[in-house]
Each structure stands twice: as C-alpha cells, then as structure tokens.
PDB file of N, CA, C and O in Angstrom:
ATOM      1  N   UNK B1214    -117.786 192.051 108.190  1.00 83.00           N
ATOM      2  CA  UNK B1214    -117.919 192.659 106.888  1.00 83.00           C
ATOM      3  C   UNK B1214    -116.683 192.330 106.050  1.00 83.00           C
ATOM      4  O   UNK B1214    -115.592 192.169 106.565  1.00 83.00           O
ATOM      5  N   UNK B1215    -116.889 192.228 104.763  1.00 86.00           N
ATOM      6  CA  UNK B1215    -115.834 191.855 103.833  1.00 86.00           C
ATOM      7  C   UNK B1215    -115.084 193.103 103.368  1.00 86.00           C
ATOM      8  O   UNK B1215    -115.670 194.018 102.813  1.00 86.00           O
ATOM      9  N   UNK B1216    -113.801 193.115 103.632  1.00 96.00           N
ATOM     10  CA  UNK B1216    -112.994 194.253 103.190  1.00 96.00           C
ATOM     11  C   UNK B1216    -112.507 194.009 101.764  1.00 96.00           C
ATOM     12  O   UNK B1216    -112.680 192.919 101.212  1.00 96.00           O
ATOM     13  N   UNK B1217    -111.879 195.002 101.197  1.00 96.00           N
ATOM     14  CA  UNK B1217    -111.365 194.891  99.830  1.00 96.00           C
ATOM     15  C   UNK B1217    -110.285 193.813  99.758  1.00 96.00           C
ATOM     16  O   UNK B1217    -110.239 193.022  98.807  1.00 96.00           O
ATOM     17  N   UNK B1218    -109.442 193.750 100.760  1.00 96.00           N
ATOM     18  CA  UNK B1218    -108.377 192.740 100.777  1.00 96.00           C
ATOM     19  C   UNK B1218    -108.972 191.331 100.859  1.00 96.00           C
ATOM     20  O   UNK B1218    -108.483 190.411 100.193  1.00 96.00           O
ATOM     21  N   UNK B1219    -110.002 191.167 101.678  1.00 96.00           N
ATOM     22  CA  UNK B1219    -110.665 189.863 101.780  1.00 96.00           C
ATOM     23  C   UNK B1219    -111.348 189.486 100.467  1.00 96.00           C
ATOM     24  O   UNK B1219    -111.314 188.325 100.041  1.00 96.00           O
ATOM     25  N   UNK B1220    -111.958 190.444  99.809  1.00 95.00           N
ATOM     26  CA  UNK B1220    -112.616 190.197  98.538  1.00 95.00           C
ATOM     27  C   UNK B1220    -111.604 189.768  97.476  1.00 95.00           C
ATOM     28  O   UNK B1220    -111.844 188.819  96.724  1.00 95.00           O
ATOM     29  N   UNK B1221    -110.467 190.441  97.447  1.00 96.00           N
ATOM     30  CA  UNK B1221    -109.419 190.073  96.494  1.00 96.00           C
ATOM     31  C   UNK B1221    -108.896 188.678  96.790  1.00 96.00           C
ATOM     32  O   UNK B1221    -108.654 187.885  95.876  1.00 96.00           O
ATOM     33  N   UNK B1222    -108.747 188.324  98.062  1.00 96.00           N
ATOM     34  CA  UNK B1222    -108.257 187.004  98.437  1.00 96.00           C
ATOM     35  C   UNK B1222    -109.246 185.911  98.029  1.00 96.00           C
ATOM     36  O   UNK B1222    -108.851 184.865  97.495  1.00 96.00           O
ATOM     37  N   UNK B1223    -110.526 186.135  98.230  1.00 96.00           N
ATOM     38  CA  UNK B1223    -111.543 185.148  97.870  1.00 96.00           C
ATOM     39  C   UNK B1223    -111.622 184.991  96.352  1.00 96.00           C
ATOM     40  O   UNK B1223    -111.693 183.868  95.836  1.00 96.00           O
ATOM     41  N   UNK B1224    -111.587 186.096  95.626  1.00 96.00           N
ATOM     42  CA  UNK B1224    -111.619 186.013  94.171  1.00 96.00           C
ATOM     43  C   UNK B1224    -110.374 185.323  93.619  1.00 96.00           C
ATOM     44  O   UNK B1224    -110.463 184.534  92.669  1.00 96.00           O
ATOM     45  N   UNK B1225    -109.230 185.582  94.220  1.00 97.00           N
ATOM     46  CA  UNK B1225    -108.003 184.914  93.781  1.00 97.00           C
ATOM     47  C   UNK B1225    -108.082 183.416  94.021  1.00 97.00           C
ATOM     48  O   UNK B1225    -107.660 182.617  93.171  1.00 97.00           O
ATOM     49  N   UNK B1226    -108.611 183.016  95.154  1.00 96.00           N
ATOM     50  CA  UNK B1226    -108.757 181.597  95.458  1.00 96.00           C
ATOM     51  C   UNK B1226    -109.720 180.926  94.473  1.00 96.00           C
ATOM     52  O   UNK B1226    -109.442 179.831  93.975  1.00 96.00           O
ATOM     53  N   UNK B1227    -110.819 181.579  94.171  1.00 96.00           N
ATOM     54  CA  UNK B1227    -111.793 181.017  93.225  1.00 96.00           C
ATOM     55  C   UNK B1227    -111.203 180.896  91.828  1.00 96.00           C
ATOM     56  O   UNK B1227    -111.368 179.861  91.168  1.00 96.00           O
ATOM     57  N   UNK B1228    -110.500 181.923  91.371  1.00 96.00           N
ATOM     58  CA  UNK B1228    -109.910 181.878  90.038  1.00 96.00           C
ATOM     59  C   UNK B1228    -108.799 180.837  89.945  1.00 96.00           C
ATOM     60  O   UNK B1228    -108.663 180.154  88.922  1.00 96.00           O
ATOM     61  N   UNK B1229    -108.030 180.695  90.994  1.00 96.00           N
ATOM     62  CA  UNK B1229    -106.977 179.679  91.005  1.00 96.00           C
ATOM     63  C   UNK B1229    -107.573 178.284  90.956  1.00 96.00           C
ATOM     64  O   UNK B1229    -107.110 177.417  90.202  1.00 96.00           O
ATOM     65  N   UNK B1230    -108.619 178.053  91.743  1.00 95.00           N
ATOM     66  CA  UNK B1230    -109.272 176.738  91.749  1.00 95.00           C
ATOM     67  C   UNK B1230    -109.886 176.433  90.388  1.00 95.00           C
ATOM     68  O   UNK B1230    -109.766 175.317  89.878  1.00 95.00           O
ATOM     69  N   UNK B1231    -110.518 177.416  89.786  1.00 94.00           N
ATOM     70  CA  UNK B1231    -111.113 177.216  88.465  1.00 94.00           C
ATOM     71  C   UNK B1231    -110.034 176.935  87.428  1.00 94.00           C
ATOM     72  O   UNK B1231    -110.181 176.050  86.586  1.00 94.00           O
ATOM     73  N   UNK B1232    -108.943 177.674  87.479  1.00 92.00           N
ATOM     74  CA  UNK B1232    -107.853 177.482  86.526  1.00 92.00           C
ATOM     75  C   UNK B1232    -107.224 176.106  86.646  1.00 92.00           C
ATOM     76  O   UNK B1232    -106.934 175.451  85.638  1.00 92.00           O
ATOM     77  N   UNK B1233    -107.001 175.640  87.867  1.00 91.00           N
ATOM     78  CA  UNK B1233    -106.439 174.302  88.057  1.00 91.00           C
ATOM     79  C   UNK B1233    -107.404 173.222  87.574  1.00 91.00           C
ATOM     80  O   UNK B1233    -106.992 172.259  86.926  1.00 91.00           O
ATOM     81  N   UNK B1234    -108.668 173.375  87.883  1.00 89.00           N
ATOM     82  CA  UNK B1234    -109.662 172.402  87.431  1.00 89.00           C
ATOM     83  C   UNK B1234    -109.771 172.365  85.924  1.00 89.00           C
ATOM     84  O   UNK B1234    -109.888 171.298  85.322  1.00 89.00           O
ATOM     85  N   UNK B1235    -109.699 173.513  85.296  1.00 89.00           N
ATOM     86  CA  UNK B1235    -109.766 173.570  83.834  1.00 89.00           C
ATOM     87  C   UNK B1235    -108.534 172.920  83.217  1.00 89.00           C
ATOM     88  O   UNK B1235    -108.632 172.184  82.234  1.00 89.00           O
ATOM     89  N   UNK B1236    -107.362 173.181  83.800  1.00 85.00           N
ATOM     90  CA  UNK B1236    -106.129 172.618  83.260  1.00 85.00           C
ATOM     91  C   UNK B1236    -106.107 171.101  83.403  1.00 85.00           C
ATOM     92  O   UNK B1236    -105.716 170.384  82.479  1.00 85.00           O
ATOM     93  N   UNK B1237    -106.537 170.597  84.534  1.00 82.00           N
ATOM     94  CA  UNK B1237    -106.552 169.147  84.749  1.00 82.00           C
ATOM     95  C   UNK B1237    -107.607 168.495  83.865  1.00 82.00           C
ATOM     96  O   UNK B1237    -107.375 167.462  83.258  1.00 82.00           O
ATOM     97  N   UNK B1238    -108.759 169.122  83.751  1.00 80.00           N
ATOM     98  CA  UNK B1238    -109.841 168.559  82.940  1.00 80.00           C
ATOM     99  C   UNK B1238    -109.526 168.551  81.460  1.00 80.00           C
ATOM    100  O   UNK B1238    -109.821 167.586  80.763  1.00 80.00           O
ATOM    101  N   UNK B1239    -108.910 169.594  80.961  1.00 76.00           N
ATOM    102  CA  UNK B1239    -108.606 169.636  79.537  1.00 76.00           C
ATOM    103  C   UNK B1239    -107.448 168.700  79.198  1.00 76.00           C
ATOM    104  O   UNK B1239    -107.374 168.179  78.093  1.00 76.00           O
ATOM    105  N   UNK B1240    -106.554 168.453  80.142  1.00 70.00           N
ATOM    106  CA  UNK B1240    -105.440 167.540  79.901  1.00 70.00           C
ATOM    107  C   UNK B1240    -105.924 166.099  79.855  1.00 70.00           C
ATOM    108  O   UNK B1240    -105.440 165.314  79.047  1.00 70.00           O
ATOM    109  N   UNK B1241    -106.892 165.743  80.680  1.00 62.00           N
ATOM    110  CA  UNK B1241    -107.361 164.357  80.686  1.00 62.00           C
ATOM    111  C   UNK B1241    -108.149 164.038  79.418  1.00 62.00           C
ATOM    112  O   UNK B1241    -108.189 162.895  78.984  1.00 62.00           O
ATOM    113  N   UNK B1242    -108.773 165.029  78.792  1.00 59.00           N
ATOM    114  CA  UNK B1242    -109.502 164.773  77.553  1.00 59.00           C
ATOM    115  C   UNK B1242    -108.563 164.490  76.391  1.00 59.00           C
ATOM    116  O   UNK B1242    -108.914 163.779  75.464  1.00 59.00           O
ATOM    117  N   UNK B1243    -107.361 165.041  76.410  1.00 62.00           N
ATOM    118  CA  UNK B1243    -106.419 164.834  75.321  1.00 62.00           C
ATOM    119  C   UNK B1243    -105.765 163.466  75.392  1.00 62.00           C
ATOM    120  O   UNK B1243    -105.370 162.921  74.377  1.00 62.00           O
ATOM    121  N   UNK B1244    -105.634 162.915  76.595  1.00 58.00           N
ATOM    122  CA  UNK B1244    -104.911 161.651  76.746  1.00 58.00           C
ATOM    123  C   UNK B1244    -105.820 160.434  76.707  1.00 58.00           C
ATOM    124  O   UNK B1244    -105.323 159.323  76.717  1.00 58.00           O
ATOM    125  N   UNK B1245    -107.136 160.626  76.678  1.00 58.00           N
ATOM    126  CA  UNK B1245    -108.020 159.467  76.644  1.00 58.00           C
ATOM    127  C   UNK B1245    -108.008 158.849  75.258  1.00 58.00           C
ATOM    128  O   UNK B1245    -107.899 159.534  74.249  1.00 58.00           O
ATOM    129  N   UNK B1246    -108.112 157.552  75.226  1.00 65.00           N
ATOM    130  CA  UNK B1246    -108.128 156.836  73.962  1.00 65.00           C
ATOM    131  C   UNK B1246    -109.505 156.226  73.755  1.00 65.00           C
ATOM    132  O   UNK B1246    -110.317 156.149  74.669  1.00 65.00           O
ATOM    133  N   UNK B1247    -109.737 155.780  72.574  1.00 65.00           N
ATOM    134  CA  UNK B1247    -111.000 155.147  72.254  1.00 65.00           C
ATOM    135  C   UNK B1247    -110.981 153.727  72.820  1.00 65.00           C
ATOM    136  O   UNK B1247    -110.327 152.853  72.271  1.00 65.00           O
ATOM    137  N   UNK B1248    -111.678 153.505  73.907  1.00 68.00           N
ATOM    138  CA  UNK B1248    -111.693 152.204  74.567  1.00 68.00           C
ATOM    139  C   UNK B1248    -112.979 151.431  74.298  1.00 68.00           C
ATOM    140  O   UNK B1248    -113.277 150.474  75.004  1.00 68.00           O
ATOM    141  N   UNK B1249    -113.731 151.858  73.292  1.00 67.00           N
ATOM    142  CA  UNK B1249    -114.976 151.161  72.997  1.00 67.00           C
ATOM    143  C   UNK B1249    -114.674 149.816  72.355  1.00 67.00           C
ATOM    144  O   UNK B1249    -113.757 149.690  71.553  1.00 67.00           O
ATOM    145  N   UNK B1250    -115.457 148.813  72.680  1.00 68.00           N
ATOM    146  CA  UNK B1250    -115.227 147.509  72.048  1.00 68.00           C
ATOM    147  C   UNK B1250    -115.598 147.548  70.565  1.00 68.00           C
ATOM    148  O   UNK B1250    -116.498 148.260  70.150  1.00 68.00           O
ATOM    149  N   UNK B1251    -114.890 146.782  69.797  1.00 66.00           N
ATOM    150  CA  UNK B1251    -115.110 146.731  68.354  1.00 66.00           C
ATOM    151  C   UNK B1251    -116.102 145.621  68.063  1.00 66.00           C
ATOM    152  O   UNK B1251    -115.974 144.501  68.555  1.00 66.00           O
ATOM    153  N   UNK B1252    -117.116 145.939  67.267  1.00 64.00           N
ATOM    154  CA  UNK B1252    -118.117 144.951  66.897  1.00 64.00           C
ATOM    155  C   UNK B1252    -117.594 144.172  65.689  1.00 64.00           C
ATOM    156  O   UNK B1252    -117.390 144.713  64.619  1.00 64.00           O
ATOM    157  N   UNK B1253    -117.358 142.898  65.894  1.00 63.00           N
ATOM    158  CA  UNK B1253    -116.859 142.040  64.825  1.00 63.00           C
ATOM    159  C   UNK B1253    -117.844 140.904  64.597  1.00 63.00           C
ATOM    160  O   UNK B1253    -118.504 140.443  65.520  1.00 63.00           O
ATOM    161  N   UNK B1254    -117.892 140.452  63.378  1.00 60.00           N
ATOM    162  CA  UNK B1254    -118.732 139.300  63.080  1.00 60.00           C
ATOM    163  C   UNK B1254    -117.953 138.052  63.457  1.00 60.00           C
ATOM    164  O   UNK B1254    -116.867 137.803  62.950  1.00 60.00           O
ATOM    165  N   UNK B1255    -118.524 137.291  64.358  1.00 58.00           N
ATOM    166  CA  UNK B1255    -117.869 136.065  64.796  1.00 58.00           C
ATOM    167  C   UNK B1255    -118.744 134.893  64.396  1.00 58.00           C
ATOM    168  O   UNK B1255    -119.907 134.832  64.730  1.00 58.00           O
ATOM    169  N   UNK B1256    -118.166 133.981  63.699  1.00 56.00           N
ATOM    170  CA  UNK B1256    -118.923 132.823  63.279  1.00 56.00           C
ATOM    171  C   UNK B1256    -118.495 131.601  64.068  1.00 56.00           C
ATOM    172  O   UNK B1256    -117.344 131.415  64.400  1.00 56.00           O
ATOM    173  N   UNK B1257    -119.446 130.751  64.375  1.00 55.00           N
ATOM    174  CA  UNK B1257    -119.127 129.494  65.050  1.00 55.00           C
ATOM    175  C   UNK B1257    -119.170 129.558  66.570  1.00 55.00           C
ATOM    176  O   UNK B1257    -118.947 128.548  67.224  1.00 55.00           O
ATOM    177  N   UNK B1258    -119.422 130.695  67.145  1.00 57.00           N
ATOM    178  CA  UNK B1258    -119.445 130.782  68.600  1.00 57.00           C
ATOM    179  C   UNK B1258    -120.820 130.443  69.171  1.00 57.00           C
ATOM    180  O   UNK B1258    -120.924 129.962  70.285  1.00 57.00           O
ATOM    181  N   UNK B1259    -121.860 130.739  68.415  1.00 57.00           N
ATOM    182  CA  UNK B1259    -123.210 130.531  68.920  1.00 57.00           C
ATOM    183  C   UNK B1259    -123.933 129.530  68.030  1.00 57.00           C
ATOM    184  O   UNK B1259    -123.910 129.627  66.813  1.00 57.00           O
ATOM    185  N   UNK B1260    -124.583 128.581  68.652  1.00 57.00           N
ATOM    186  CA  UNK B1260    -125.400 127.627  67.939  1.00 57.00           C
ATOM    187  C   UNK B1260    -126.864 127.968  68.160  1.00 57.00           C
ATOM    188  O   UNK B1260    -127.296 128.161  69.291  1.00 57.00           O
ATOM    189  N   UNK B1261    -127.602 128.060  67.087  1.00 56.00           N
ATOM    190  CA  UNK B1261    -129.017 128.334  67.202  1.00 56.00           C
ATOM    191  C   UNK B1261    -129.763 127.006  67.143  1.00 56.00           C
ATOM    192  O   UNK B1261    -129.792 126.332  66.122  1.00 56.00           O
ATOM    193  N   UNK B1262    -130.344 126.630  68.267  1.00 61.00           N
ATOM    194  CA  UNK B1262    -131.054 125.361  68.364  1.00 61.00           C
ATOM    195  C   UNK B1262    -132.540 125.667  68.468  1.00 61.00           C
ATOM    196  O   UNK B1262    -132.964 126.436  69.339  1.00 61.00           O
ATOM    197  N   UNK B1263    -133.330 125.036  67.579  1.00 56.00           N
ATOM    198  CA  UNK B1263    -134.785 125.279  67.621  1.00 56.00           C
ATOM    199  C   UNK B1263    -135.488 124.127  68.253  1.00 56.00           C
ATOM    200  O   UNK B1263    -135.143 123.002  68.204  1.00 56.00           O
TER     201      UNK B1263
END
C-alpha cells in the first residue's frame, strides 16, 4: 500500500521530471534558427529539350 511519504516522493519525482523536460524543451525552441532552404530563381542551370 502507498503511504503518504511514498505518495509525496512519487509526486515530487513526477513534477521534477516534468519541470526538467519543460525547461529543456523551451530552451531548444529559442535557440533554433530558420534552416529552411531559400527558393531562388536560377537561370541557366536547366535546359529544356523538346
């Protein structure tokens, strides 16, 4: 059976894990940059042969 002390320990572990995951996840979103390729018009690279 789960005692009050065990319940507090489990809840503390869950809250700590959630807090660390939130902190790491929110930090990685701030440091990401826009890495999408830029669409540019390039002339002379492709020849259309019919």
